[in-house]
Short mmCIF file of C-alpha atoms and ligand atoms in Angstrom, two decimals:
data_model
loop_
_atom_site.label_atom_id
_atom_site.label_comp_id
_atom_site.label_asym_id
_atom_site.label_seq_id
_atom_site.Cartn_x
_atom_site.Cartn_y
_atom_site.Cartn_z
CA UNK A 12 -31.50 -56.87 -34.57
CA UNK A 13 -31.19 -55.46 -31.26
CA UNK A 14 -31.06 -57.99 -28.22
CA UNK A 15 -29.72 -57.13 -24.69
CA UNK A 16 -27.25 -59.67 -23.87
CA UNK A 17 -26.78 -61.16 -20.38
CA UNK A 18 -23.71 -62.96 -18.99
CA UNK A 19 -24.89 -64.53 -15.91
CA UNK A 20 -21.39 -66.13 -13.85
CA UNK A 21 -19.65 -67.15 -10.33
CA UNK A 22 -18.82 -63.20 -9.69
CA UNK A 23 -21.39 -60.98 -11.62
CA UNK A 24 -24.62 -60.49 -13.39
CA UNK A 25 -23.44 -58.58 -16.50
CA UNK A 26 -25.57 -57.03 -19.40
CA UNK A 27 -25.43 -54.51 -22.61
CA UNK A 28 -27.36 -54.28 -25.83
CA UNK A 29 -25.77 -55.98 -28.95
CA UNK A 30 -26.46 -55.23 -32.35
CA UNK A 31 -26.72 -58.87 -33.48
CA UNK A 32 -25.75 -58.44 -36.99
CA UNK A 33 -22.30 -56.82 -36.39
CA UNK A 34 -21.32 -57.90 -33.31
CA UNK A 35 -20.76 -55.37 -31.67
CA UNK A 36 -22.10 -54.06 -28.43
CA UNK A 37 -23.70 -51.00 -28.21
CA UNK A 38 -23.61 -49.62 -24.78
CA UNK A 39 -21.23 -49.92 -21.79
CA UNK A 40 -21.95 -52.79 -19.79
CA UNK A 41 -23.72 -52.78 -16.77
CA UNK A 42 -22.50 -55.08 -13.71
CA UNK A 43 -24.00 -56.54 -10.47
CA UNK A 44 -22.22 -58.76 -8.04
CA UNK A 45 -23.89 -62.29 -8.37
CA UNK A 46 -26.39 -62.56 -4.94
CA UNK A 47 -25.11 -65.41 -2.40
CA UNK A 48 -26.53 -67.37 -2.49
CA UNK A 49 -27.07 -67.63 -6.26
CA UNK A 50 -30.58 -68.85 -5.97
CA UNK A 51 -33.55 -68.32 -9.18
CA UNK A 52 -34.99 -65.83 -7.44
CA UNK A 53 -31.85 -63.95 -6.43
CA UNK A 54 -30.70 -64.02 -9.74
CA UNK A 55 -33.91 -63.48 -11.85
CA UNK A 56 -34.06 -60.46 -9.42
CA UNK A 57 -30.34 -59.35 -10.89
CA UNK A 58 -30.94 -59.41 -14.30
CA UNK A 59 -34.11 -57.67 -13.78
CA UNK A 60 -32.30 -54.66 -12.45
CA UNK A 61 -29.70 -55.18 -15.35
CA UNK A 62 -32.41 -55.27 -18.12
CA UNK A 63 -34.15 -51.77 -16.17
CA UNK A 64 -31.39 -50.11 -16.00
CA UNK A 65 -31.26 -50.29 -19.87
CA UNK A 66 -35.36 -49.42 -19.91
CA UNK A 67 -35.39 -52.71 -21.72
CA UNK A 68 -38.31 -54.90 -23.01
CA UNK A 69 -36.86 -56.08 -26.25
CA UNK A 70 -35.86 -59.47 -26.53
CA UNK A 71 -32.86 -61.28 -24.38
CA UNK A 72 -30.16 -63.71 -24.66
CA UNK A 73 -28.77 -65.02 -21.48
CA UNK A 74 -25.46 -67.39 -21.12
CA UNK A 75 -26.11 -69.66 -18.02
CA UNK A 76 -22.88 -71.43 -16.24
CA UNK A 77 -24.68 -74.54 -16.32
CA UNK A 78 -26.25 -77.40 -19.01
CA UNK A 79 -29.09 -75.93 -20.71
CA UNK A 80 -31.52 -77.65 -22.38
CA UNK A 81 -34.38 -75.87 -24.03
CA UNK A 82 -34.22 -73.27 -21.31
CA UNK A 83 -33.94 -76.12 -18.88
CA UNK A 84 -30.83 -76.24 -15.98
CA UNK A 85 -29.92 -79.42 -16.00
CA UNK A 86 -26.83 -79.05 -13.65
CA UNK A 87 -25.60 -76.65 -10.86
CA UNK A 88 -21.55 -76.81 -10.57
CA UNK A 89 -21.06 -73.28 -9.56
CA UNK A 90 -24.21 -72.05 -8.40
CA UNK A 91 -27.21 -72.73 -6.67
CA UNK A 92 -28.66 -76.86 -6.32
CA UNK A 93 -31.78 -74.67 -6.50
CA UNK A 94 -31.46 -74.31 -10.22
CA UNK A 95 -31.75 -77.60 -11.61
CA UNK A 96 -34.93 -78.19 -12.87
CA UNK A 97 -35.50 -74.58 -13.41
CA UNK A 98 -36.89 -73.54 -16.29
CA UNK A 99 -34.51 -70.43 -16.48
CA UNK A 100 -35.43 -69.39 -19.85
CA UNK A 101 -39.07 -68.57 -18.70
CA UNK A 102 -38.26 -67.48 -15.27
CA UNK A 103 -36.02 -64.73 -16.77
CA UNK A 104 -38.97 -63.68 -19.23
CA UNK A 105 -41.55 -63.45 -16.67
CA UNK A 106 -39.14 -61.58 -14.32
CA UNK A 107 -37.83 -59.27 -16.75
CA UNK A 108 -40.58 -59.19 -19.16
CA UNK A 109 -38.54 -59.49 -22.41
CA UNK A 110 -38.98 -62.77 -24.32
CA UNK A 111 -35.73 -64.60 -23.25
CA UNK A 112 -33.30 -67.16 -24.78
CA UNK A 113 -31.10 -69.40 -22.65
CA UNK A 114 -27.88 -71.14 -23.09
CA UNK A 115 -24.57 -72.54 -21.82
CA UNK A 116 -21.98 -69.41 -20.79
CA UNK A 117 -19.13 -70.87 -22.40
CA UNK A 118 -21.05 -71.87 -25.68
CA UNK A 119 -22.54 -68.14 -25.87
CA UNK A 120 -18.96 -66.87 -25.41
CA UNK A 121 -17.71 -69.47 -28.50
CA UNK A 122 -21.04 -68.83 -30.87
CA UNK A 123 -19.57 -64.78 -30.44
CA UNK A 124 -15.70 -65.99 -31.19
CA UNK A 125 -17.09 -68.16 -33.99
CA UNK A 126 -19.29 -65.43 -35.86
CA UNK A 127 -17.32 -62.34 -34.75
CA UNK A 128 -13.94 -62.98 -33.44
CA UNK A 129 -11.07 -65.00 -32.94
CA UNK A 130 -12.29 -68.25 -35.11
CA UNK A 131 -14.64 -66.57 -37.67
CA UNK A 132 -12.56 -67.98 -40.63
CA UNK A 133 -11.24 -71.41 -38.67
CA UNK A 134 -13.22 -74.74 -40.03
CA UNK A 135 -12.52 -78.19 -38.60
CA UNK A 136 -12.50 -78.71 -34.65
CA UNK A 137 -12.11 -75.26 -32.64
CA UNK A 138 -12.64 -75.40 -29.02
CA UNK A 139 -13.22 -72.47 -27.24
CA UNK A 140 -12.55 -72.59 -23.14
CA UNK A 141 -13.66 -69.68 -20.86
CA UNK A 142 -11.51 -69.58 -17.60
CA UNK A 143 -13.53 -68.08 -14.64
CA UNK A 144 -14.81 -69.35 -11.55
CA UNK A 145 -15.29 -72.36 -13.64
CA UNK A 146 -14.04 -73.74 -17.02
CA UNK A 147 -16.51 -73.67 -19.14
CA UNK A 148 -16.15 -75.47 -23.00
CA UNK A 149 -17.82 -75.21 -26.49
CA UNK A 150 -16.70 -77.50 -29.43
CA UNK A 151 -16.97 -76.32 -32.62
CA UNK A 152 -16.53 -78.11 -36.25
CA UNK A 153 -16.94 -76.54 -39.42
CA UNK A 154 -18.69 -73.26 -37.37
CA UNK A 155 -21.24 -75.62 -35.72
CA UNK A 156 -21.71 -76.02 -31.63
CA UNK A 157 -21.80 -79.39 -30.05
CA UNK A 158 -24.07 -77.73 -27.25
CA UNK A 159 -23.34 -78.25 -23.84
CA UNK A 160 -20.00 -80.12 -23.74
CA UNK A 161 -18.98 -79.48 -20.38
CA UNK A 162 -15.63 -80.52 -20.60
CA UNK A 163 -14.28 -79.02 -17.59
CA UNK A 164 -15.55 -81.47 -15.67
CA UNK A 165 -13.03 -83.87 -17.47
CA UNK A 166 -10.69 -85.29 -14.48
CA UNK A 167 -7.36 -84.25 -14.10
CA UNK A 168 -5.13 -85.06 -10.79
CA UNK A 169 -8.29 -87.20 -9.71
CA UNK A 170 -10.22 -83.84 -9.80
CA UNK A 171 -12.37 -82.15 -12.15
CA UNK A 172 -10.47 -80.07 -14.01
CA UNK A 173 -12.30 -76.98 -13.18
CA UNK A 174 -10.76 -77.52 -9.23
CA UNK A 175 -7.51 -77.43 -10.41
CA UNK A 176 -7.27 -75.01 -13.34
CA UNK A 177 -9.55 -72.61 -13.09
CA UNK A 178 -9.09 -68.72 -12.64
CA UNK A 179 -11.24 -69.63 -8.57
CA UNK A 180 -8.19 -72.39 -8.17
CA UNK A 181 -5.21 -69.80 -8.88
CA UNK A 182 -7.01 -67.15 -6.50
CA UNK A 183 -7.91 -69.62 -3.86
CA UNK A 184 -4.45 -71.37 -4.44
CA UNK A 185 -2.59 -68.26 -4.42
CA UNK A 186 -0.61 -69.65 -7.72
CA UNK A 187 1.59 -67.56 -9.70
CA UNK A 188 1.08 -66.98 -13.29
CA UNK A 189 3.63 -69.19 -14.41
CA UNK A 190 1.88 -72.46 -11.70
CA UNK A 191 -1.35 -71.77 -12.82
CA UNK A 192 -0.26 -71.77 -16.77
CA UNK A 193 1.46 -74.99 -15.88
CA UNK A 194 -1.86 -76.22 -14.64
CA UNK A 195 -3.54 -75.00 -17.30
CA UNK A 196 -1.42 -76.16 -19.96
CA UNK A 197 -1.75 -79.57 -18.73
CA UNK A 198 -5.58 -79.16 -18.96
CA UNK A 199 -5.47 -78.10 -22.98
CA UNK A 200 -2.57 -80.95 -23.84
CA UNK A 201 -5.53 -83.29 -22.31
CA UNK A 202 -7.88 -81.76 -23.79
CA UNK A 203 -6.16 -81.76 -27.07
CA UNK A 204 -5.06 -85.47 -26.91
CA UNK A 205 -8.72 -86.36 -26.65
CA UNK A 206 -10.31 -83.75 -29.40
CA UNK A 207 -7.40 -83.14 -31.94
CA UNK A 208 -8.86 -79.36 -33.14
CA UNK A 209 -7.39 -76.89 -35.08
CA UNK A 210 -7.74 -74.17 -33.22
CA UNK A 211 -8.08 -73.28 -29.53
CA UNK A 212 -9.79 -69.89 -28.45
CA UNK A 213 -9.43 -68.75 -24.38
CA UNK A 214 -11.80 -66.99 -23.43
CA UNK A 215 -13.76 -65.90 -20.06
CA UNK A 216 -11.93 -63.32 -17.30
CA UNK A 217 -8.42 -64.72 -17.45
CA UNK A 218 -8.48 -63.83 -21.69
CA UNK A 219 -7.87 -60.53 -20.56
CA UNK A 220 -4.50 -61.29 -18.81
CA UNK A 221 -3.46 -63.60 -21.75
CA UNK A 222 -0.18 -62.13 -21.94
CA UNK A 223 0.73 -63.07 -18.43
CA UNK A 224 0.32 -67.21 -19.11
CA UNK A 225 0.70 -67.82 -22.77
CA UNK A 226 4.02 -68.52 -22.33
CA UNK A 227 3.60 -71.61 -19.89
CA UNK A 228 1.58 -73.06 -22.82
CA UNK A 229 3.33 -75.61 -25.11
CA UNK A 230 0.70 -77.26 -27.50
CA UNK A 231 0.61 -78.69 -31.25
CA UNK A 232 -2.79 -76.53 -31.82
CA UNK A 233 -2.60 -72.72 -31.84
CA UNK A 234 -3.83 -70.46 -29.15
CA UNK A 235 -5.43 -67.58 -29.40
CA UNK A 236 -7.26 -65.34 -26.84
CA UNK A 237 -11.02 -64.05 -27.60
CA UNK A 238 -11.32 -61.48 -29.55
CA UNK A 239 -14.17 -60.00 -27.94
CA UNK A 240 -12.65 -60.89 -24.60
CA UNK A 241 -15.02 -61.01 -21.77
CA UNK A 242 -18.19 -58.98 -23.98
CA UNK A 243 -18.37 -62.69 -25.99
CA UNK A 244 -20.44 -64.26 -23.71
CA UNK A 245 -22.93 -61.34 -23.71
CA UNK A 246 -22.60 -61.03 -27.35
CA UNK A 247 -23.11 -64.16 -28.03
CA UNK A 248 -25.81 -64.61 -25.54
CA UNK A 249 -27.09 -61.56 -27.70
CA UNK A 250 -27.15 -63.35 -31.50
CA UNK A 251 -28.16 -67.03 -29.95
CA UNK A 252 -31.43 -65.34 -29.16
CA UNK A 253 -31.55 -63.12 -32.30
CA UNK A 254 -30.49 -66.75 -34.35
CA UNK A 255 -33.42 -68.26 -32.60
CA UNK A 256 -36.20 -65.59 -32.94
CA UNK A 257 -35.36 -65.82 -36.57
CA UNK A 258 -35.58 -69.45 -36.58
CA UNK A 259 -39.21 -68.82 -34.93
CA UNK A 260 -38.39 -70.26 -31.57
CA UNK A 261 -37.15 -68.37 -27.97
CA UNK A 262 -36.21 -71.63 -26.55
CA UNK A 263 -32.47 -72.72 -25.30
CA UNK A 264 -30.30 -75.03 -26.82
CA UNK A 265 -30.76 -78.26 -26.46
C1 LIG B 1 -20.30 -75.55 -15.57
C2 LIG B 1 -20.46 -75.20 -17.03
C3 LIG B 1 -20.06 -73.75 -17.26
C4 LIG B 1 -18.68 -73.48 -16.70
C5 LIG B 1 -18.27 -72.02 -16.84
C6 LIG B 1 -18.90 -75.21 -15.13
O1 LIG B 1 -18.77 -75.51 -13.76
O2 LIG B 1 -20.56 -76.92 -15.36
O3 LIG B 1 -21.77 -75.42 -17.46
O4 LIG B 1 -20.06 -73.48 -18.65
O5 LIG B 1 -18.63 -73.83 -15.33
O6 LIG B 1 -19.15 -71.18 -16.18
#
């Protein structure tokens, strides 16, 4: 099937079509500067202009940086208090006019890893983290999602760990590669202490620069950057909704 995938974060409003059955994306992407403030409007009026600029009116799959809950925003970390409550999954439908599926950012990114990339063969625990203004989490076992397991909000420092190990904190921080993978690596030894998986997959902006960090990072579980680097969350976005259609329902995960 053939679903436009959107990838809604802190810095931009991304979107291409995915062919949901490979994986793969099918046109270059097409990016527009989140609006300040982030407000439903604002940002139904973004991924309007993403989904026209591709002639669109198939259906959608949208990753959210926030708890979603059949297509409700339940929480607004990173973007605008205006959300919660907002029923995102039909306000992006009746904006764009494409029948639209909503979900967590980070658990779009790890459905794509799961199916497609970096843990398509990897059973027991895998959790996938997405390091971007945020850090966003999706928890894995045996190829299912635990939806919605926010777990960079865990504290750290006295401070969720998102303040102090995200890819915002090492730009606002001014850290060098080598403090922020310090940072970092504290935040997956917690994370592994507390979840024990097999596997963990980075994903998000900072998966492209991989290389520069992986070193810092001195774990018991592998570590692997996302395959489909910062396309997952579209992608995934992308086969959620196709998953869902197919299941007969357009609703988020919840
Ligand atoms: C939000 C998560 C989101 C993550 C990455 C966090 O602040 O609470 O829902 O997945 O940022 O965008």
């Amino acid at each position: 099937m053939q679903v436009l995938g959107i990838d809604v974060g802190g810095s931009a409003v991304k979107g291409l079509p995915v062919d949901t059955d490979a994986g793969a994306t099918l046109a270059e992407r097409v990016r527009i500067p989140t609006p300040e403030p982030a407000t439903p409007e604002a940002v139904a009026e973004a991924v309007k202009q993403v989904a026209a600029s591709f002639g669109w009116s198939g259906p959608m799959g949208c990753g959210f940086p926030a708890v979603v809950q059949n297509g409700m925003v339940r929480t607004a970390a990173n973007i605008d208090p205006g959300w919660i409550g907002a029923d995102v999954a039909a306000l992006l439908s009746t904006a764009t006019g494409c029948p639209t599926t909503v979900l967590n950012d980070a658990d779009a990114a790890g459905l794509a890893e799961m199916r497609f990339g970096a843990g398509r063969n990897a059973s027991g625990v895998v959790v996938v983290v997405t390091v971007g203004t945020g850090l966003g989490t999706a928890v894995f076992t045996n190829g299912k999602l635990l939806p919605n397991s926010e777990l960079g909000h865990l504290l750290l420092h006295d401070m969720k760990a998102e303040h102090y190990a995200s890819d915002a904190a090492r730009k606002r921080l001014d850290l060098s590669w080598d403090d922020w993978g310090g940072r970092f690596n504290e935040y997956l030894r917690h994370l592994e202490s507390l979840f024990w998986p097999t596997l963990i997959i980075i994903g998000g902006g900072a998966s492209k620069k991989f290389d520069r960090f992986s070193g810092s990072l001195v774990l018991r579980t592998p570590v692997v950057p996302a395959f489909l680097r910062n396309d997952a969350g579209m992608i995934g976005a992308a086969a959620a909704a196709a998953e869902r259609r197919a299941g007969g329902t357009s609703r988020g995960e919840g």
